[in-house]
PDB file of C-alpha atoms in Angstrom:
ATOM      1  CA  ASP A  13      68.179  24.708 -41.086  1.00  0.00           C
ATOM      2  CA  ALA A  14      70.668  26.126 -38.333  1.00  0.00           C
ATOM      3  CA  GLY A  15      68.230  27.635 -36.400  1.00  0.00           C
ATOM      4  CA  VAL A  16      68.602  31.076 -35.224  1.00  0.00           C
ATOM      5  CA  ILE A  17      72.303  32.253 -34.671  1.00  0.00           C
ATOM      6  CA  GLN A  18      73.311  34.809 -32.005  1.00  0.00           C
ATOM      7  CA  SER A  19      76.756  36.226 -31.000  1.00  0.00           C
ATOM      8  CA  PRO A  20      78.279  36.424 -29.251  1.00  0.00           C
ATOM      9  CA  ARG A  21      77.255  33.927 -26.240  1.00  0.00           C
ATOM     10  CA  HIS A  22      78.677  35.796 -23.860  1.00  0.00           C
ATOM     11  CA  GLU A  23      80.292  39.230 -23.578  1.00  0.00           C
ATOM     12  CA  VAL A  24      81.884  40.609 -20.726  1.00  0.00           C
ATOM     13  CA  THR A  25      82.584  44.726 -20.664  1.00  0.00           C
ATOM     14  CA  GLU A  26      83.143  47.287 -18.612  1.00  0.00           C
ATOM     15  CA  MET A  27      80.794  50.260 -17.915  1.00  0.00           C
ATOM     16  CA  GLY A  28      80.593  53.146 -20.797  1.00  0.00           C
ATOM     17  CA  GLN A  29      81.903  50.941 -23.312  1.00  0.00           C
ATOM     18  CA  GLU A  30      80.101  50.330 -26.287  1.00  0.00           C
ATOM     19  CA  VAL A  31      78.577  46.537 -26.824  1.00  0.00           C
ATOM     20  CA  THR A  32      77.343  44.738 -30.213  1.00  0.00           C
ATOM     21  CA  LEU A  33      74.986  41.713 -30.553  1.00  0.00           C
ATOM     22  CA  ARG A  34      74.462  40.267 -33.225  1.00  0.00           C
ATOM     23  CA  CYS A  35      71.652  38.095 -34.926  1.00  0.00           C
ATOM     24  CA  LYS A  36      70.919  35.891 -37.797  1.00  0.00           C
ATOM     25  CA  PRO A  37      67.094  35.014 -38.450  1.00  0.00           C
ATOM     26  CA  ILE A  38      65.702  31.948 -39.778  1.00  0.00           C
ATOM     27  CA  SER A  39      65.779  31.626 -43.526  1.00  0.00           C
ATOM     28  CA  GLY A  40      62.606  32.942 -44.470  1.00  0.00           C
ATOM     29  CA  HIS A  41      60.895  34.167 -41.277  1.00  0.00           C
ATOM     30  CA  ASP A  42      60.245  37.652 -41.984  1.00  0.00           C
ATOM     31  CA  TYR A  43      60.035  39.104 -38.187  1.00  0.00           C
ATOM     32  CA  LEU A  44      62.473  39.719 -36.232  1.00  0.00           C
ATOM     33  CA  PHE A  45      62.340  40.175 -32.463  1.00  0.00           C
ATOM     34  CA  TRP A  46      64.575  41.609 -29.412  1.00  0.00           C
ATOM     35  CA  TYR A  47      64.277  40.335 -26.048  1.00  0.00           C
ATOM     36  CA  ARG A  48      65.873  41.242 -22.928  1.00  0.00           C
ATOM     37  CA  GLN A  49      65.574  38.844 -19.851  1.00  0.00           C
ATOM     38  CA  THR A  50      66.764  39.358 -15.911  1.00  0.00           C
ATOM     39  CA  MET A  51      65.260  37.812 -12.986  1.00  0.00           C
ATOM     40  CA  MET A  52      63.445  41.012 -11.933  1.00  0.00           C
ATOM     41  CA  ARG A  53      61.127  41.538 -14.813  1.00  0.00           C
ATOM     42  CA  GLY A  54      61.387  38.590 -17.004  1.00  0.00           C
ATOM     43  CA  LEU A  55      61.215  38.353 -20.745  1.00  0.00           C
ATOM     44  CA  GLU A  56      60.647  42.116 -22.272  1.00  0.00           C
ATOM     45  CA  LEU A  57      59.811  42.694 -25.999  1.00  0.00           C
ATOM     46  CA  LEU A  58      62.272  45.704 -27.248  1.00  0.00           C
ATOM     47  CA  ILE A  59      62.003  46.103 -30.767  1.00  0.00           C
ATOM     48  CA  TYR A  60      61.181  43.982 -33.063  1.00  0.00           C
ATOM     49  CA  PHE A  61      61.313  44.149 -37.037  1.00  0.00           C
ATOM     50  CA  ASN A  62      59.076  43.133 -40.436  1.00  0.00           C
ATOM     51  CA  ASN A  63      60.580  42.715 -43.717  1.00  0.00           C
ATOM     52  CA  ASN A  64      63.575  44.540 -42.093  1.00  0.00           C
ATOM     53  CA  VAL A  65      61.838  47.290 -41.014  1.00  0.00           C
ATOM     54  CA  PRO A  66      61.459  48.367 -37.575  1.00  0.00           C
ATOM     55  CA  ILE A  67      57.945  48.024 -36.290  1.00  0.00           C
ATOM     56  CA  ASP A  68      57.499  48.822 -32.829  1.00  0.00           C
ATOM     57  CA  ASP A  69      60.723  49.930 -30.623  1.00  0.00           C
ATOM     58  CA  SER A  70      58.726  51.051 -27.359  1.00  0.00           C
ATOM     59  CA  GLY A  71      60.620  48.833 -25.179  1.00  0.00           C
ATOM     60  CA  MET A  72      63.612  49.956 -25.727  1.00  0.00           C
ATOM     61  CA  PRO A  73      64.860  51.362 -22.642  1.00  0.00           C
ATOM     62  CA  GLU A  74      66.644  54.616 -23.668  1.00  0.00           C
ATOM     63  CA  ASP A  75      68.290  56.416 -25.913  1.00  0.00           C
ATOM     64  CA  ARG A  76      71.472  54.017 -25.246  1.00  0.00           C
ATOM     65  CA  PHE A  77      69.827  51.479 -26.914  1.00  0.00           C
ATOM     66  CA  SER A  78      69.426  50.653 -31.006  1.00  0.00           C
ATOM     67  CA  ALA A  79      68.975  48.220 -33.305  1.00  0.00           C
ATOM     68  CA  LYS A  80      69.128  47.478 -37.000  1.00  0.00           C
ATOM     69  CA  MET A  81      68.550  44.934 -39.713  1.00  0.00           C
ATOM     70  CA  PRO A  82      70.004  45.900 -42.635  1.00  0.00           C
ATOM     71  CA  ASN A  83      68.767  42.816 -44.202  1.00  0.00           C
ATOM     72  CA  ALA A  84      66.476  39.665 -44.365  1.00  0.00           C
ATOM     73  CA  SER A  85      69.685  37.719 -42.814  1.00  0.00           C
ATOM     74  CA  PHE A  86      71.212  40.073 -39.820  1.00  0.00           C
ATOM     75  CA  SER A  87      70.358  41.976 -37.368  1.00  0.00           C
ATOM     76  CA  THR A  88      72.521  44.040 -34.705  1.00  0.00           C
ATOM     77  CA  LEU A  89      71.408  45.376 -31.041  1.00  0.00           C
ATOM     78  CA  LYS A  90      73.669  48.176 -30.343  1.00  0.00           C
ATOM     79  CA  ILE A  91      73.938  49.474 -26.074  1.00  0.00           C
ATOM     80  CA  GLN A  92      76.519  52.536 -26.080  1.00  0.00           C
ATOM     81  CA  PRO A  93      77.502  53.748 -23.485  1.00  0.00           C
ATOM     82  CA  SER A  94      76.406  50.642 -21.412  1.00  0.00           C
ATOM     83  CA  GLU A  95      75.716  50.124 -17.999  1.00  0.00           C
ATOM     84  CA  PRO A  96      75.674  47.867 -15.137  1.00  0.00           C
ATOM     85  CA  ARG A  97      72.391  47.439 -15.559  1.00  0.00           C
ATOM     86  CA  ASP A  98      71.802  46.238 -18.551  1.00  0.00           C
ATOM     87  CA  SER A  99      73.725  43.040 -17.408  1.00  0.00           C
ATOM     88  CA  ALA A 100      71.369  40.703 -18.848  1.00  0.00           C
ATOM     89  CA  VAL A 101      70.705  37.709 -21.496  1.00  0.00           C
ATOM     90  CA  TYR A 102      69.552  39.303 -24.434  1.00  0.00           C
ATOM     91  CA  PHE A 103      67.652  36.977 -27.067  1.00  0.00           C
ATOM     92  CA  CYS A 104      67.152  37.371 -30.559  1.00  0.00           C
ATOM     93  CA  ALA A 105      64.074  35.424 -32.049  1.00  0.00           C
ATOM     94  CA  SER A 106      62.432  35.134 -35.208  1.00  0.00           C
ATOM     95  CA  SER A 107      59.113  34.048 -36.632  1.00  0.00           C
ATOM     96  CA  LEU A 108      57.260  33.116 -40.453  1.00  0.00           C
ATOM     97  CA  LEU A 109      53.726  35.162 -39.408  1.00  0.00           C
ATOM     98  CA  ALA A 110      52.500  37.695 -37.637  1.00  0.00           C
ATOM     99  CA  GLY A 111      51.085  37.331 -34.353  1.00  0.00           C
ATOM    100  CA  GLY A 112      53.333  34.601 -33.262  1.00  0.00           C
ATOM    101  CA  HIS A 113      50.815  32.635 -34.800  1.00  0.00           C
ATOM    102  CA  TYR A 114      53.258  29.308 -34.623  1.00  0.00           C
ATOM    103  CA  GLY A 115      55.175  30.701 -31.700  1.00  0.00           C
ATOM    104  CA  TYR A 116      58.710  32.065 -31.926  1.00  0.00           C
ATOM    105  CA  THR A 117      62.015  30.355 -32.307  1.00  0.00           C
ATOM    106  CA  PHE A 118      64.416  31.712 -30.261  1.00  0.00           C
ATOM    107  CA  GLY A 119      68.479  31.787 -30.565  1.00  0.00           C
ATOM    108  CA  SER A 120      70.763  30.790 -27.557  1.00  0.00           C
ATOM    109  CA  GLY A 121      70.887  34.496 -26.386  1.00  0.00           C
ATOM    110  CA  THR A 122      73.965  36.489 -25.572  1.00  0.00           C
ATOM    111  CA  ARG A 123      74.507  37.093 -21.943  1.00  0.00           C
ATOM    112  CA  LEU A 124      75.739  40.605 -21.200  1.00  0.00           C
ATOM    113  CA  THR A 125      77.592  41.501 -18.058  1.00  0.00           C
ATOM    114  CA  VAL A 126      78.848  45.142 -17.420  1.00  0.00           C
ATOM    115  CA  VAL A 127      81.068  45.760 -14.598  1.00  0.00           C
TER     116      VAL A 127
ATOM    117  CA  ARG B   8      48.351  43.768 -12.226  1.00  0.00           C
ATOM    118  CA  LYS B   9      50.611  41.924 -14.409  1.00  0.00           C
ATOM    119  CA  GLU B  10      49.273  41.466 -17.701  1.00  0.00           C
ATOM    120  CA  VAL B  11      50.212  37.621 -17.467  1.00  0.00           C
ATOM    121  CA  GLU B  12      51.000  36.280 -14.302  1.00  0.00           C
ATOM    122  CA  GLN B  13      51.779  32.427 -13.331  1.00  0.00           C
ATOM    123  CA  ASP B  14      52.420  30.596  -9.353  1.00  0.00           C
ATOM    124  CA  PRO B  15      56.375  31.008 -10.155  1.00  0.00           C
ATOM    125  CA  GLY B  16      56.499  27.865  -7.736  1.00  0.00           C
ATOM    126  CA  PRO B  17      59.054  25.709  -7.245  1.00  0.00           C
ATOM    127  CA  PHE B  18      56.783  22.864  -8.003  1.00  0.00           C
ATOM    128  CA  ASN B  19      58.609  19.837  -6.683  1.00  0.00           C
ATOM    129  CA  VAL B  20      57.127  16.135  -7.190  1.00  0.00           C
ATOM    130  CA  PRO B  21      57.934  12.826  -8.072  1.00  0.00           C
ATOM    131  CA  GLU B  22      58.601  10.698 -11.156  1.00  0.00           C
ATOM    132  CA  GLY B  23      55.718   9.799 -12.455  1.00  0.00           C
ATOM    133  CA  ALA B  24      52.776  12.490 -10.693  1.00  0.00           C
ATOM    134  CA  THR B  25      50.626  14.670 -12.219  1.00  0.00           C
ATOM    135  CA  VAL B  26      51.183  18.594 -12.358  1.00  0.00           C
ATOM    136  CA  ALA B  27      49.070  21.272 -13.115  1.00  0.00           C
ATOM    137  CA  PHE B  28      49.939  24.452 -13.937  1.00  0.00           C
ATOM    138  CA  ASN B  29      47.808  27.567 -14.298  1.00  0.00           C
ATOM    139  CA  CYS B  30      48.028  31.248 -15.599  1.00  0.00           C
ATOM    140  CA  THR B  31      46.031  34.375 -16.357  1.00  0.00           C
ATOM    141  CA  TYR B  32      46.165  36.735 -18.419  1.00  0.00           C
ATOM    142  CA  SER B  33      44.577  40.499 -18.651  1.00  0.00           C
ATOM    143  CA  ASN B  34      44.026  41.487 -21.714  1.00  0.00           C
ATOM    144  CA  SER B  35      40.425  39.836 -23.081  1.00  0.00           C
ATOM    145  CA  ALA B  36      40.977  40.754 -26.607  1.00  0.00           C
ATOM    146  CA  SER B  37      44.072  38.553 -26.503  1.00  0.00           C
ATOM    147  CA  GLN B  38      43.986  35.999 -29.780  1.00  0.00           C
ATOM    148  CA  SER B  39      46.817  33.333 -29.357  1.00  0.00           C
ATOM    149  CA  PHE B  40      47.964  31.344 -26.184  1.00  0.00           C
ATOM    150  CA  PHE B  41      51.370  28.952 -25.623  1.00  0.00           C
ATOM    151  CA  TRP B  42      53.649  27.072 -23.588  1.00  0.00           C
ATOM    152  CA  TYR B  43      57.079  27.518 -23.610  1.00  0.00           C
ATOM    153  CA  ARG B  44      59.883  25.526 -22.067  1.00  0.00           C
ATOM    154  CA  GLN B  45      62.703  26.883 -20.672  1.00  0.00           C
ATOM    155  CA  ASP B  46      66.069  25.319 -19.245  1.00  0.00           C
ATOM    156  CA  CYS B  47      68.542  26.715 -17.040  1.00  0.00           C
ATOM    157  CA  ARG B  48      70.568  29.129 -18.570  1.00  0.00           C
ATOM    158  CA  LYS B  49      68.589  28.336 -22.303  1.00  0.00           C
ATOM    159  CA  GLU B  50      66.525  30.093 -24.518  1.00  0.00           C
ATOM    160  CA  PRO B  51      62.675  29.044 -24.380  1.00  0.00           C
ATOM    161  CA  LYS B  52      61.728  26.792 -26.768  1.00  0.00           C
ATOM    162  CA  LEU B  53      57.701  26.441 -27.997  1.00  0.00           C
ATOM    163  CA  LEU B  54      55.956  23.094 -25.857  1.00  0.00           C
ATOM    164  CA  MET B  55      52.951  23.618 -27.542  1.00  0.00           C
ATOM    165  CA  SER B  56      50.306  25.780 -28.796  1.00  0.00           C
ATOM    166  CA  VAL B  57      46.525  26.553 -26.994  1.00  0.00           C
ATOM    167  CA  TYR B  58      43.545  26.530 -28.578  1.00  0.00           C
ATOM    168  CA  SER B  59      39.889  27.354 -27.245  1.00  0.00           C
ATOM    169  CA  SER B  60      39.150  23.282 -27.796  1.00  0.00           C
ATOM    170  CA  GLY B  61      41.996  22.447 -25.883  1.00  0.00           C
ATOM    171  CA  ASN B  62      45.026  20.364 -26.504  1.00  0.00           C
ATOM    172  CA  GLU B  63      46.691  17.228 -26.411  1.00  0.00           C
ATOM    173  CA  ASP B  64      50.222  16.316 -26.532  1.00  0.00           C
ATOM    174  CA  GLY B  65      51.152  12.806 -25.534  1.00  0.00           C
ATOM    175  CA  ARG B  66      51.600  13.758 -21.995  1.00  0.00           C
ATOM    176  CA  PHE B  67      51.021  16.987 -22.113  1.00  0.00           C
ATOM    177  CA  THR B  68      47.212  18.599 -22.553  1.00  0.00           C
ATOM    178  CA  ALA B  69      46.690  22.383 -22.819  1.00  0.00           C
ATOM    179  CA  GLN B  70      43.165  24.175 -22.279  1.00  0.00           C
ATOM    180  CA  LEU B  71      42.394  27.713 -22.623  1.00  0.00           C
ATOM    181  CA  ASN B  72      39.234  29.641 -20.502  1.00  0.00           C
ATOM    182  CA  ARG B  73      38.520  32.603 -22.303  1.00  0.00           C
ATOM    183  CA  ALA B  74      35.193  33.715 -19.822  1.00  0.00           C
ATOM    184  CA  SER B  75      37.908  33.250 -16.776  1.00  0.00           C
ATOM    185  CA  GLN B  76      40.956  34.590 -19.281  1.00  0.00           C
ATOM    186  CA  TYR B  77      43.008  31.484 -17.655  1.00  0.00           C
ATOM    187  CA  ILE B  78      45.437  29.143 -19.699  1.00  0.00           C
ATOM    188  CA  SER B  79      46.630  25.460 -18.223  1.00  0.00           C
ATOM    189  CA  LEU B  80      48.662  22.705 -19.067  1.00  0.00           C
ATOM    190  CA  LEU B  81      48.882  19.430 -17.010  1.00  0.00           C
ATOM    191  CA  ILE B  82      51.868  17.288 -17.261  1.00  0.00           C
ATOM    192  CA  ARG B  83      50.877  13.587 -16.689  1.00  0.00           C
ATOM    193  CA  ASP B  84      53.341  11.266 -15.963  1.00  0.00           C
ATOM    194  CA  SER B  85      56.068  13.040 -15.186  1.00  0.00           C
ATOM    195  CA  LYS B  86      59.983  12.434 -16.264  1.00  0.00           C
ATOM    196  CA  LEU B  87      62.655  13.651 -14.647  1.00  0.00           C
ATOM    197  CA  SER B  88      63.493  15.525 -18.393  1.00  0.00           C
ATOM    198  CA  ASP B  89      59.965  17.310 -17.878  1.00  0.00           C
ATOM    199  CA  SER B  90      62.626  19.972 -15.016  1.00  0.00           C
ATOM    200  CA  ALA B  91      62.205  23.271 -16.548  1.00  0.00           C
ATOM    201  CA  THR B  92      60.511  26.749 -16.127  1.00  0.00           C
ATOM    202  CA  TYR B  93      57.203  26.494 -18.176  1.00  0.00           C
ATOM    203  CA  LEU B  94      56.595  30.059 -19.349  1.00  0.00           C
ATOM    204  CA  CYS B  95      52.621  31.120 -20.503  1.00  0.00           C
ATOM    205  CA  VAL B  96      52.600  33.372 -23.137  1.00  0.00           C
ATOM    206  CA  VAL B  97      49.532  35.242 -24.968  1.00  0.00           C
ATOM    207  CA  ASN B  98      49.570  37.255 -27.782  1.00  0.00           C
ATOM    208  CA  GLY B  99      47.227  40.409 -27.306  1.00  0.00           C
ATOM    209  CA  GLY B 100      47.549  40.877 -31.346  1.00  0.00           C
ATOM    210  CA  ASN B 101      50.564  42.604 -33.670  1.00  0.00           C
ATOM    211  CA  ASN B 102      53.389  40.924 -32.009  1.00  0.00           C
ATOM    212  CA  ASP B 103      52.353  42.134 -28.713  1.00  0.00           C
ATOM    213  CA  MET B 104      53.521  38.250 -27.025  1.00  0.00           C
ATOM    214  CA  ARG B 105      53.052  38.805 -23.215  1.00  0.00           C
ATOM    215  CA  PHE B 106      55.358  36.646 -21.254  1.00  0.00           C
ATOM    216  CA  GLY B 107      54.841  35.309 -18.156  1.00  0.00           C
ATOM    217  CA  ALA B 108      57.299  35.196 -15.153  1.00  0.00           C
ATOM    218  CA  GLY B 109      57.702  31.328 -15.163  1.00  0.00           C
ATOM    219  CA  THR B 110      56.513  28.625 -13.234  1.00  0.00           C
ATOM    220  CA  ARG B 111      59.593  26.782 -12.373  1.00  0.00           C
ATOM    221  CA  LEU B 112      59.193  22.875 -12.094  1.00  0.00           C
ATOM    222  CA  THR B 113      61.112  19.848 -10.367  1.00  0.00           C
ATOM    223  CA  VAL B 114      60.834  15.736 -10.819  1.00  0.00           C
ATOM    224  CA  LYS B 115      63.106  14.436  -8.635  1.00  0.00           C
ATOM    225  CA  PRO B 116      63.642  10.453  -8.644  1.00  0.00           C
TER     226      PRO B 116
END
């Protein structure tokens, strides 16, 4: 298995532009998570899906952020409009079971810089 | 008080040394516990789960103390390749996984 695949690896964009991050979870994993990591706040859960349905989006910072999972093999995280404070590494992770019983598998992340 | 607290370090140790990290958590209902390893500019990777009875994987030993709400990770015979940030992770249930800020370890020759 190729693991969790994220694209792009790096994204530099200007303030106000729309940014779309993509994720392909491990085949057969029913849970998909979007995390954001910054030096100040560490790893924060933004939203997670179970069987393509959003379960908890309480970590999404504000309405500028949205996430979708149209099918079991693809998810997007969109920021519109982007702001400099959104600069961070965004990780997608997937897991087989609820409760992270066997831990999560993370993708390589997207390093976002908003200038 | 943070939900998961770790000593940020850095821990600088010579090769061959034994080093231990501790982590405390605030949610007494937490159900499962993990140590992740994160290399610089890479994604976190699962190092090991932590069980109530304690568990060992080669040079790594993890312990859980539910009464005191802390988790530990012991690394014996440190290698240069052990240099990384170690993240303590606590699952409060329903995929409520809380990550500590991480402890940075540097193993020097």
